[in-house]
mmCIF file of C-alpha atoms and ligand atoms in Angstrom:
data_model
loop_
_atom_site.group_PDB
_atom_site.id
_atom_site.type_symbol
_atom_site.label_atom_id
_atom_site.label_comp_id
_atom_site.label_asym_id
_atom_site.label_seq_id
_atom_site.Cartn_x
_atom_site.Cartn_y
_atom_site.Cartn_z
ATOM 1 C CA UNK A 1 10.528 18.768 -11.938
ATOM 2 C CA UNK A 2 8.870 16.337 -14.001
ATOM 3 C CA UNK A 3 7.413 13.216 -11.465
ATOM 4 C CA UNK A 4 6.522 9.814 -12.784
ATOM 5 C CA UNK A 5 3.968 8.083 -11.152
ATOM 6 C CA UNK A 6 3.307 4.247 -11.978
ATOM 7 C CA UNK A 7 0.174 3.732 -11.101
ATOM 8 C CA UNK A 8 -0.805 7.031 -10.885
ATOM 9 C CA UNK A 9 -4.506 5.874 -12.042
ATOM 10 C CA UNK A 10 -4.800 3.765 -8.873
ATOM 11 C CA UNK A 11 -6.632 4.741 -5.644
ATOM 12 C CA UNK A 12 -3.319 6.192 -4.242
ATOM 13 C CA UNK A 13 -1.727 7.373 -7.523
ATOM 14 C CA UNK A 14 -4.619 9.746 -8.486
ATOM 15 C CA UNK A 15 -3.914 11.779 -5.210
ATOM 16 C CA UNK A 16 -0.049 11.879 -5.592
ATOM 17 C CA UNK A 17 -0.659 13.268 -9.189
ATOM 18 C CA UNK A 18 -2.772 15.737 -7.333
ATOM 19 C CA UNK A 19 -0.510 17.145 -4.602
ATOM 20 C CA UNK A 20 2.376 16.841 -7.107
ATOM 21 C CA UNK A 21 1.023 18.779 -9.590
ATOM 22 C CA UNK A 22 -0.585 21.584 -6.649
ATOM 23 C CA UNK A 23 2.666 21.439 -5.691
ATOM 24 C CA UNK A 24 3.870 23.035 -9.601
ATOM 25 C CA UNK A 25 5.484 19.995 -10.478
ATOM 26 C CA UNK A 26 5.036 17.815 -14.023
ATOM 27 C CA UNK A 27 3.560 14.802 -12.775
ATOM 28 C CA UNK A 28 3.046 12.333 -15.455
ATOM 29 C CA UNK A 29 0.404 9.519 -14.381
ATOM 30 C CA UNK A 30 1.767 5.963 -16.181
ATOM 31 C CA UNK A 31 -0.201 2.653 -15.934
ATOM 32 C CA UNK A 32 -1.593 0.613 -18.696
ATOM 33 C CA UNK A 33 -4.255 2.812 -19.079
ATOM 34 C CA UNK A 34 -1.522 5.465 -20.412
ATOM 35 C CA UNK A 35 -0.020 3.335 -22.458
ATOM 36 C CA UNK A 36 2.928 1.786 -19.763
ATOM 37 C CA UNK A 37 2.868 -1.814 -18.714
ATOM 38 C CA UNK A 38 5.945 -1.856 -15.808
ATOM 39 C CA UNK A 39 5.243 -6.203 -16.659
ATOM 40 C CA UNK A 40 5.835 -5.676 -20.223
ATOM 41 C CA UNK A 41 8.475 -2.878 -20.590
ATOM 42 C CA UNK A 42 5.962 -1.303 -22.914
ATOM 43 C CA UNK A 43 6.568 2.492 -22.945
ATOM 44 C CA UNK A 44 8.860 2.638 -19.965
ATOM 45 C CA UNK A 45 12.020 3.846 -21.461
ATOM 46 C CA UNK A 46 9.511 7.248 -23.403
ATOM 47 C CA UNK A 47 7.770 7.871 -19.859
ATOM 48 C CA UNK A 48 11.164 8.260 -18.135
ATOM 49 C CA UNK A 49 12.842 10.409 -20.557
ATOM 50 C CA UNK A 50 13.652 13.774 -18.510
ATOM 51 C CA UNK A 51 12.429 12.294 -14.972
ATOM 52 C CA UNK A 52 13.892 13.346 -11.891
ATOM 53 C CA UNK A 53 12.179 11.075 -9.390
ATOM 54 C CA UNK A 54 9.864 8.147 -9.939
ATOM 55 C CA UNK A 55 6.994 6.897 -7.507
ATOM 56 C CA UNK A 56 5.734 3.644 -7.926
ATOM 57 C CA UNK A 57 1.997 3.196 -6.386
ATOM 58 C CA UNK A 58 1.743 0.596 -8.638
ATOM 59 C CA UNK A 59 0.020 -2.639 -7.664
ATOM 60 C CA UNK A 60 -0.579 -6.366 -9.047
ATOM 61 C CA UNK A 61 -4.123 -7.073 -10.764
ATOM 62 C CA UNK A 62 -3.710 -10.710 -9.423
ATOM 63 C CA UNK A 63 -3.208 -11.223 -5.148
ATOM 64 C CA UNK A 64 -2.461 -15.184 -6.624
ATOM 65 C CA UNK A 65 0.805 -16.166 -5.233
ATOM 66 C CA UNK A 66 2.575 -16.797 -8.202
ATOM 67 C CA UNK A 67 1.033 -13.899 -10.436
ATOM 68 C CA UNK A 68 1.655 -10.793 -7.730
ATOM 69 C CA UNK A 69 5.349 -12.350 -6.748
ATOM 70 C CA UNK A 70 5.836 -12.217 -10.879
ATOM 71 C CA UNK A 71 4.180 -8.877 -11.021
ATOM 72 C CA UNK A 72 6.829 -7.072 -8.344
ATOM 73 C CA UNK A 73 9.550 -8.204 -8.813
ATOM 74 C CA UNK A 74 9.536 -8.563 -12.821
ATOM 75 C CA UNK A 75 8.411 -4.423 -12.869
ATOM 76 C CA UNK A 76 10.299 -3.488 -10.048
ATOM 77 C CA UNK A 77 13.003 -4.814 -12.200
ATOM 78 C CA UNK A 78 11.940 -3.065 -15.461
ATOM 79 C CA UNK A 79 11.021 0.348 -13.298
ATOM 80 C CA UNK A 80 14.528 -0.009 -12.067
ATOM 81 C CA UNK A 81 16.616 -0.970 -15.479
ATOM 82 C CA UNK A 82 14.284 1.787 -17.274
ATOM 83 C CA UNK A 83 15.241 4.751 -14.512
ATOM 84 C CA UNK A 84 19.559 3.768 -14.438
ATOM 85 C CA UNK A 85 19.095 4.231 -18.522
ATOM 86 C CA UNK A 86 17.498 7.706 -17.981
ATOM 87 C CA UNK A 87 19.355 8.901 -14.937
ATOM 88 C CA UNK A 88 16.634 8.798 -12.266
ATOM 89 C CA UNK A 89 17.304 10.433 -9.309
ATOM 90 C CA UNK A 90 14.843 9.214 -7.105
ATOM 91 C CA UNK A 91 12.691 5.754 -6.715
ATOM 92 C CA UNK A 92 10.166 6.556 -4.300
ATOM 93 C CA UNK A 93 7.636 3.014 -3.479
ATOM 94 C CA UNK A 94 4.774 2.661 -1.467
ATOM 95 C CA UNK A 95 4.788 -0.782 0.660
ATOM 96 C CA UNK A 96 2.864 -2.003 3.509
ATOM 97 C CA UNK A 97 4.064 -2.447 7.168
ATOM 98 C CA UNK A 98 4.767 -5.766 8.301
ATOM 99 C CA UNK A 99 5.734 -6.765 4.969
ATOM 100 C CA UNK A 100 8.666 -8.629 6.565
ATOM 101 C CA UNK A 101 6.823 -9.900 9.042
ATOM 102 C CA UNK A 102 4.448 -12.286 7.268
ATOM 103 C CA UNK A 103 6.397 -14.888 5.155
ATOM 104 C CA UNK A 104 2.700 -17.107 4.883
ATOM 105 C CA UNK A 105 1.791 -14.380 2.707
ATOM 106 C CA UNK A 106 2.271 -14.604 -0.463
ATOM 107 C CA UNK A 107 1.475 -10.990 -1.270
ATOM 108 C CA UNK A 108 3.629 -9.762 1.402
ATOM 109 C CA UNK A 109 6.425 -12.155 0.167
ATOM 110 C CA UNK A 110 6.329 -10.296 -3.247
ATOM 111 C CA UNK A 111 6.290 -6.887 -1.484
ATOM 112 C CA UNK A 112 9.277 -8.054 0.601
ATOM 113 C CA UNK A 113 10.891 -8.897 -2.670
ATOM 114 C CA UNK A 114 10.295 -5.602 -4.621
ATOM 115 C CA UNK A 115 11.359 -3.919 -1.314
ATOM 116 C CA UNK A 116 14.960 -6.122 -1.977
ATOM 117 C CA UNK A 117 15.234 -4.758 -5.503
ATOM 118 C CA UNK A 118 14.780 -1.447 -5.221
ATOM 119 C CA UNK A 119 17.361 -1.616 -1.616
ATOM 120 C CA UNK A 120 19.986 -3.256 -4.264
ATOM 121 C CA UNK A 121 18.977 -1.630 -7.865
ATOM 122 C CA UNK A 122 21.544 0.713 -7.306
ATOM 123 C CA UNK A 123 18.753 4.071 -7.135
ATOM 124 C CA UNK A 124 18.405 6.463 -4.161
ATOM 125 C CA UNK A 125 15.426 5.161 -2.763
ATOM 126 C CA UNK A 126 12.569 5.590 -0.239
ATOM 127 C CA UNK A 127 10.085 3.262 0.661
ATOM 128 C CA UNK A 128 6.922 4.162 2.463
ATOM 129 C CA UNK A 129 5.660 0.987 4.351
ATOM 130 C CA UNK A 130 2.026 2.458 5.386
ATOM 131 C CA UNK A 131 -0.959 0.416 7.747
ATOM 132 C CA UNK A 132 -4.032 -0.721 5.704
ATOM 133 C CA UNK A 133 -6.143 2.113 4.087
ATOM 134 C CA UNK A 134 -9.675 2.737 5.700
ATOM 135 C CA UNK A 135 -10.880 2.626 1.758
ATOM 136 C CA UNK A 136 -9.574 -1.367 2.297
ATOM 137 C CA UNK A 137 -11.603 -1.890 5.490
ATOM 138 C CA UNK A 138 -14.843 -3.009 3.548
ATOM 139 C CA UNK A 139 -12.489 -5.712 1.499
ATOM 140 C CA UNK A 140 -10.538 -7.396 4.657
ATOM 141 C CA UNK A 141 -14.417 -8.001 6.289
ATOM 142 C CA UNK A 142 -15.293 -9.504 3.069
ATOM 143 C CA UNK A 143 -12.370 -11.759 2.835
ATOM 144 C CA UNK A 144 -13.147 -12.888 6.589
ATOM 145 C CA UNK A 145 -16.482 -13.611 5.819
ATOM 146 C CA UNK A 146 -17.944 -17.383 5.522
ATOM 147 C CA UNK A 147 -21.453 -17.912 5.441
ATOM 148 C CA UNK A 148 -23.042 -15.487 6.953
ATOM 149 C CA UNK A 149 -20.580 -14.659 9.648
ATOM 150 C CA UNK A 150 -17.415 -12.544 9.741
ATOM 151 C CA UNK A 151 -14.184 -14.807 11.811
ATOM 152 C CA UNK A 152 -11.668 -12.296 13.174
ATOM 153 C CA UNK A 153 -9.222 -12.422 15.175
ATOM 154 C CA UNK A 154 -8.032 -10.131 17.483
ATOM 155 C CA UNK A 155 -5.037 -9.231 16.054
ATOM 156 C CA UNK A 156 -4.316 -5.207 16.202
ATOM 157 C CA UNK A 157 -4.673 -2.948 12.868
ATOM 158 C CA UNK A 158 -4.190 0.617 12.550
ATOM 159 C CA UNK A 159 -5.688 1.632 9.622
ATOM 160 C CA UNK A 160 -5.108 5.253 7.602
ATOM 161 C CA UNK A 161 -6.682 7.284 5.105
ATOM 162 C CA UNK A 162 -5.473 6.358 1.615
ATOM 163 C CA UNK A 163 -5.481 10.765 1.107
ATOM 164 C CA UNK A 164 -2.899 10.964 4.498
ATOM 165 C CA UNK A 165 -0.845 7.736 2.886
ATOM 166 C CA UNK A 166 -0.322 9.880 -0.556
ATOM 167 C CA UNK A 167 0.584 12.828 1.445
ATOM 168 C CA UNK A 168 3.243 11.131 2.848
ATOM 169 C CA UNK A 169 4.344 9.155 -0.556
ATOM 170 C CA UNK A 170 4.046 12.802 -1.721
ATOM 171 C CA UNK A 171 6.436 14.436 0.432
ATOM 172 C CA UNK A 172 8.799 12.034 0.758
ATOM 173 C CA UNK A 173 9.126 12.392 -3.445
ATOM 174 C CA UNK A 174 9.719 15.920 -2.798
ATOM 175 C CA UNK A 175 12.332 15.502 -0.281
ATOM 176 C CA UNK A 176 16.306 13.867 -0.637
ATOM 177 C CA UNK A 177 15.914 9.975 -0.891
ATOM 178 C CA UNK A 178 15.499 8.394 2.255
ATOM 179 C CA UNK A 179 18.088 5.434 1.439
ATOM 180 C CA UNK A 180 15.516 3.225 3.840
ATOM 181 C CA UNK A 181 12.285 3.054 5.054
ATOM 182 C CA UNK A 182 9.494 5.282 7.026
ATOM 183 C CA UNK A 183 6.409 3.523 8.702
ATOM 184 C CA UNK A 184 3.185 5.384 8.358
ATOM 185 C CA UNK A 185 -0.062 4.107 10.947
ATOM 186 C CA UNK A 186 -3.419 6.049 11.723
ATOM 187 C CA UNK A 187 -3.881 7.523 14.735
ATOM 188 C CA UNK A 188 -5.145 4.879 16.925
ATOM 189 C CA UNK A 189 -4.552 0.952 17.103
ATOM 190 C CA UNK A 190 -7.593 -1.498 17.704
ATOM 191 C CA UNK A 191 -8.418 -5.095 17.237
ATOM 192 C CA UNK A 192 -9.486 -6.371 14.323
ATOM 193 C CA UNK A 193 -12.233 -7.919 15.788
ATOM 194 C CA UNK A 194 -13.318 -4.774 17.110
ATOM 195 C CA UNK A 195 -12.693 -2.905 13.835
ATOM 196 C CA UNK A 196 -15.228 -5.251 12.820
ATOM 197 C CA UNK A 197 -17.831 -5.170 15.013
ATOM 198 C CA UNK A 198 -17.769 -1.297 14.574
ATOM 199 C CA UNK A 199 -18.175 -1.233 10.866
ATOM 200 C CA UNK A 200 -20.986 -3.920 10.936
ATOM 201 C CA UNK A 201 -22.624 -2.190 13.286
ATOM 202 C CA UNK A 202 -22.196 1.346 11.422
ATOM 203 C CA UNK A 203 -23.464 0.038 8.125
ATOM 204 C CA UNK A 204 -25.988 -1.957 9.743
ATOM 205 C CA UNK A 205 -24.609 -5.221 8.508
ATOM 206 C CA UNK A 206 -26.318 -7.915 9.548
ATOM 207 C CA UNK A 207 -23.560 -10.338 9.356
ATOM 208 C CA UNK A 208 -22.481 -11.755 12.613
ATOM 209 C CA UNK A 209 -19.057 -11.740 13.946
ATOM 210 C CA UNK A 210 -16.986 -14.495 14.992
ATOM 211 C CA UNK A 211 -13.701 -13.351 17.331
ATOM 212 C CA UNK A 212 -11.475 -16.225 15.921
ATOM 213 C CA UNK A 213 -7.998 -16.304 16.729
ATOM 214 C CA UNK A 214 -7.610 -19.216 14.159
ATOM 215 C CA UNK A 215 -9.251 -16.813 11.161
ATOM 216 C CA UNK A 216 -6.173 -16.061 9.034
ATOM 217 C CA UNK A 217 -5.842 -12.482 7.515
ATOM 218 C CA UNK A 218 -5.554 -13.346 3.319
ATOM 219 C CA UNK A 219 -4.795 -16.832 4.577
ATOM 220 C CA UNK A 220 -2.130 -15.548 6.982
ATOM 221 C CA UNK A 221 -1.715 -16.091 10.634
ATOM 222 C CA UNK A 222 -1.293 -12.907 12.517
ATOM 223 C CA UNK A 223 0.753 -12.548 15.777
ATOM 224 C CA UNK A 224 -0.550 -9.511 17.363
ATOM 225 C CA UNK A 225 1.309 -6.876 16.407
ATOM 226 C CA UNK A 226 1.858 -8.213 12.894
ATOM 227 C CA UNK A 227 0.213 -5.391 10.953
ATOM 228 C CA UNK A 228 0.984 -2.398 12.905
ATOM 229 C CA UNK A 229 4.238 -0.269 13.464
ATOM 230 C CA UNK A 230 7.248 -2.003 15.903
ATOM 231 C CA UNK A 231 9.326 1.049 16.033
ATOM 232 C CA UNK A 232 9.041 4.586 14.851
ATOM 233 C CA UNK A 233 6.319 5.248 13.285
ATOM 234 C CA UNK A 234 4.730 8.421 11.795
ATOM 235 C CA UNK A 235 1.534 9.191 12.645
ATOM 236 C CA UNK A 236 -1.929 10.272 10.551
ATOM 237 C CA UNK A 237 -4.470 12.271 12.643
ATOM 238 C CA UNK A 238 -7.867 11.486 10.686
ATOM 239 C CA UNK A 239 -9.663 8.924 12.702
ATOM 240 C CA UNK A 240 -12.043 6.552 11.338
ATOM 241 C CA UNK A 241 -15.694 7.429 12.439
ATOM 242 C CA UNK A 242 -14.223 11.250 11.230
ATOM 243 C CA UNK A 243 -13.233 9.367 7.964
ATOM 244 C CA UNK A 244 -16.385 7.488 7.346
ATOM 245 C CA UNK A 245 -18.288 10.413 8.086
ATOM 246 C CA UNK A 246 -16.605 12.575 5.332
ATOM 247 C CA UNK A 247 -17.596 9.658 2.792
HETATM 248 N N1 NAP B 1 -4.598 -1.637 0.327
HETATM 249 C C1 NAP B 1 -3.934 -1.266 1.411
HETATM 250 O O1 NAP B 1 -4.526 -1.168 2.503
HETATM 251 C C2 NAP B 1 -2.450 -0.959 1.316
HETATM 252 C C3 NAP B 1 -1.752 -0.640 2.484
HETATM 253 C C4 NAP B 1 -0.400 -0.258 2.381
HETATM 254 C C5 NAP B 1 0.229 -0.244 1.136
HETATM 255 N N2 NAP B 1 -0.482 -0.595 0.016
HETATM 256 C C6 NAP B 1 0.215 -0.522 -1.297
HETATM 257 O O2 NAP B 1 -0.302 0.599 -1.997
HETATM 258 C C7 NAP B 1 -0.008 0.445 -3.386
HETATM 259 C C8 NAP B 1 -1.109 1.076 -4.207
HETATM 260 O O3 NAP B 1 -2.343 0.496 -3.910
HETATM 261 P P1 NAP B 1 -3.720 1.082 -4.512
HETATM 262 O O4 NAP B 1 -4.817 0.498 -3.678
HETATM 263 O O5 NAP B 1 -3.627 2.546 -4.715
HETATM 264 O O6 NAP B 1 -3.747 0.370 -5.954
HETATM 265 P P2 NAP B 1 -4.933 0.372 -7.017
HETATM 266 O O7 NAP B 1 -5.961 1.401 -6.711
HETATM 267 O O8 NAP B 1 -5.379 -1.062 -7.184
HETATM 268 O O9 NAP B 1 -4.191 0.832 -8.356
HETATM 269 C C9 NAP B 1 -3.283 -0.017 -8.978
HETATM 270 C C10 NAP B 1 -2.528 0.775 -10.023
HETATM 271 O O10 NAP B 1 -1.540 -0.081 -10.581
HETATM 272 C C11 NAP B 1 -1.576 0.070 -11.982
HETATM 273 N N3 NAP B 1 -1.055 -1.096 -12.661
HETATM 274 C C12 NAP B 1 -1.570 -2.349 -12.702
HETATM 275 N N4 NAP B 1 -0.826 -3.138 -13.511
HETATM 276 C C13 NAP B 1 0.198 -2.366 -13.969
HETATM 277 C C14 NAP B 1 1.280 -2.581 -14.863
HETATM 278 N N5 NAP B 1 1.479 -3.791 -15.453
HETATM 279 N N6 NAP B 1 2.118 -1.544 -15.143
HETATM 280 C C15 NAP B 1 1.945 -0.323 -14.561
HETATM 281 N N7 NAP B 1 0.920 -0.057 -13.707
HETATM 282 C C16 NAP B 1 0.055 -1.066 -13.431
HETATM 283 C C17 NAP B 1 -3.053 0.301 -12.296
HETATM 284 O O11 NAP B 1 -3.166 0.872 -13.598
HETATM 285 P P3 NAP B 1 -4.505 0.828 -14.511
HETATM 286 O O12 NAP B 1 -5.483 1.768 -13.840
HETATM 287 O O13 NAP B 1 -4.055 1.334 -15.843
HETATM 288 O O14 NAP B 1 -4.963 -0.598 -14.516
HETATM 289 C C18 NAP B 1 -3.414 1.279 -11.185
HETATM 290 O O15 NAP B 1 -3.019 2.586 -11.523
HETATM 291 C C19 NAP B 1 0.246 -1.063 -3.599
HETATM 292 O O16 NAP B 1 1.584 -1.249 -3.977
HETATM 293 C C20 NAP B 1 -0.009 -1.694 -2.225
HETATM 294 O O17 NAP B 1 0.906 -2.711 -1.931
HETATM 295 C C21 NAP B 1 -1.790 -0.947 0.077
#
């Protein structure tokens, strides 16, 4: 069946194209890159003609309040409007957990929001809310770094593989729509702060690490379960020193 995947240039989106297509199925890649801007309309209505599902791993240039709130929830809209015209089947979108959990946020506000739109767009739907990616590890250090020191708190992560994530986002495409949500985590939680300290050490980064339970996370406070799973949760089995050691 033929699979559109917005964003399907992106980090995630190049491995759903992959197991889609090992899997025999059309799976057409769309991102500005190919010619379709979800923001603009442009080339939305031509990408969707003949699509069964559609899997948006899509994700905002911008992390500016304003800018990623505009991006998800004016392209969820268009994705949305664009798939009712050509009889969609399917809107399949990858979200984060805790994305209802951290209203400080603005990114996690938009996410909440495109979550809200594709609940109500009137599409079967499944949304996969998945932990950070290990491949974002390097990127929340670097955010929590001042000076020359790292401030952490010890809030809990549980960080996946971005190639277990689009697995998931994979299968769940393949499979009847969900009509809600599935959490996805790694296989083991930790504290932040630890996280840190192991990757520093690892890399042999000299930066020094602060524990700081006043650091925010992207300017968030975190309680300490904010980022990880509440409920049920599925489960991915690659740990992260067996991760980092494949890189
Ligand atoms: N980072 C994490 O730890 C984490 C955790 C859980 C969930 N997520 C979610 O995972 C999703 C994918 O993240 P990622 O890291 O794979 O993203 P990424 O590598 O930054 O890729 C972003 C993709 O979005 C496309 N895009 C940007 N603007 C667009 C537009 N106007 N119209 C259509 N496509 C557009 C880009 O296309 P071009 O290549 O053409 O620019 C690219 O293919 C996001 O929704 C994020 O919320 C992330």
């Amino acid at each position: 069946m033929k699979i559109v995947v917005i964003g399907g240039t992106g980090l995630i989106g190049t491995k759903v194209v992959s197991l889609l297509r090992e899997a025999g199925h059309e799976a057409v890649p769309a991102s500005p890159r190919s010619g379709v801007n979800t923001l603009t309309g442009q080339g939305l209505a031509e990408v969707m003609r003949g699509a069964a599902v559609v899997v948006d791993v899509s994700n905002s240039p911008s992390f500016e309040t304003k800018a990623v709130r505009a991006f998800f929830e004016t392209s969820t809209q268009n994705l949305l409007a664009a798939e009712r015209a050509a009889g969609v089947g399917h809107h399949v979108a990858l979200s984060v957990v805790g994305t209802d959990r951290l209203p400080e946020s603005g990114y996690f506000v938009a996410k909440l929001a495109q979550e809200r739109l594709i609940e109500q767009g009137g599409i079967p739907y499944s949304i996969v809310r998945a932990t950070q990616f290990y491949e974002f590890v390097d990127t929340i250090l670097d955010a929590a770094t001042v000076g020359h020191a790292v401030h952490m708190p010890s809030a809990l992560i549980q960080p996946m593989a971005a190639a277990e994530v689009a697995r998931a986002v994979a299968d769940v495409a393949l499979a009847a729509p969900l009509q809600g949500l599935v959490d996805w985590a790694g296989p083991e939680a930790l504290p932040l702060a630890r996280l840190a300290a192991q990757v520093l050490r690892a890399k042999g980064d000299s930066r020094e690490l602060v524990v700081d339970e006043e650091a925010g996370y992207f300017g968030t406070r975190l309680e300490a379960g904010s980022l990880v799973p509440q409920g049920a949760a599925q489960r991915g089995s690659l740990r992260f020193e067996d991760w980092r050691s494949l890189q």
